[in-house]
């Protein structure tokens, strides 16, 4: 199992090119199931979750041509040979549940194992099931599988009990081929949802209102192929900015999407970072110890839960104290004990973390518990005195494309240690 070795204390200087967003690329990949024509995708990051999705799609009968050097994937689902997403391919990745609706819309039946992924909360699929039933599906859950079938999908109104990104994506991927009009109330507004809707419209769907809490989908008889570029990863962008926050220095982030990062950039500026933005770039400077900033995670356009751990890692070396409230997932403070091993002062009370900034962290052996927790440990290690060894970095490989290489290119002392 690979590890990361990091020696902290070096400021970051230079340029980093931001990769395509994992959370946008995954649902977009599943959209290939909705047409028998080629779907050509650009700016697809090279990640373990993408690899898992490609394996799953291939097993379903999709022809996949993946040019990793060019971050391009061409998919064609002209001859699907299966309607099943098995446990072996689903157990590591939550997004696998998104195969359920497209297979149902295309083949009138689907069978998907209950998914896995990061252990950050329950994240039940009941909202997915309720919504698909509103579209005319008959669904049962037995022996760890979700079974769905229908004679015909028919548009309907769907209002979820809470804002759900995965649920909104599921309904978009299903309702585009349903007969009639579907209205999604309480829909997720995340940029990744907007990116999926834009891709589906490029394939011939009729979707409006994406980016608001009310999305209207007019079903069409069929979709066609398309060429599409995946949006830049706002979470990767925010992660590198938090790294700059603890090390100091100056970074240019290229091929970014600053317009998706409002709440994160606001907090970084509040912490003392100097930030300039253009259409697809961010120029950031940090020449002092950060100021502590408090926040509450919430659905977009609020502060994203996927950035909570990274900003906490910046707060632990900030001047002052901060209060952070996690409102999305019930088990997303698992990085706290590991940060405390490095000298952080953090007090937990349910969904609230109180951080008292310390002037210095110290290198230690720590263990990653989930994807964003991994990133927080990398950030803390870059600020720490001495050497830090981060174990179980396979979590990191699920969501960050060549993080170590990108950080090393701007001055970080970081290397991957293979223990296999």
PDB file of C-alpha atoms in Angstrom, residues 39 42 57 71 110 119 128 172 210 224-225 233 252 288 330 334 337 341 350 388 390 393 401:
ATOM      1  CA  UNK A  39     -19.627  10.405 -26.720  1.00  0.00           C
ATOM      2  CA  UNK A  42     -12.202  15.981 -22.890  1.00  0.00           C
ATOM      3  CA  UNK A  57     -19.065   0.569 -18.401  1.00  0.00           C
ATOM      4  CA  UNK A  71      -7.277  13.351 -20.862  1.00  0.00           C
ATOM      5  CA  UNK A 110     -31.376  -2.472 -14.257  1.00  0.00           C
ATOM      6  CA  UNK A 119     -16.999   6.280   5.074  1.00  0.00           C
ATOM      7  CA  UNK A 128     -33.044   7.966  -5.678  1.00  0.00           C
ATOM      8  CA  UNK A 172     -31.556  14.073 -14.972  1.00  0.00           C
ATOM      9  CA  UNK A 210     -30.211  23.863 -14.065  1.00  0.00           C
ATOM     10  CA  UNK A 224     -27.309  11.523 -29.950  1.00  0.00           C
ATOM     11  CA  UNK A 225     -23.547  11.661 -29.489  1.00  0.00           C
ATOM     12  CA  UNK A 233     -12.352  20.736 -10.476  1.00  0.00           C
ATOM     13  CA  UNK A 252      -1.005  30.694 -10.711  1.00  0.00           C
ATOM     14  CA  UNK A 288       1.681  36.034   6.274  1.00  0.00           C
ATOM     15  CA  UNK A 330     -22.596  13.128  10.070  1.00  0.00           C
ATOM     16  CA  UNK A 334     -12.400  11.655  11.018  1.00  0.00           C
ATOM     17  CA  UNK A 337      -7.483  12.831  15.460  1.00  0.00           C
ATOM     18  CA  UNK A 341      -1.241  13.858  16.187  1.00  0.00           C
ATOM     19  CA  UNK A 350     -21.219  16.813  17.598  1.00  0.00           C
ATOM     20  CA  UNK A 388       5.227  13.345   7.778  1.00  0.00           C
ATOM     21  CA  UNK A 390       0.682   9.583   5.232  1.00  0.00           C
ATOM     22  CA  UNK A 393      -3.316   7.301   0.219  1.00  0.00           C
ATOM     23  CA  UNK A 401      -4.968  13.659 -10.443  1.00  0.00           C
TER      24      UNK A 401
END
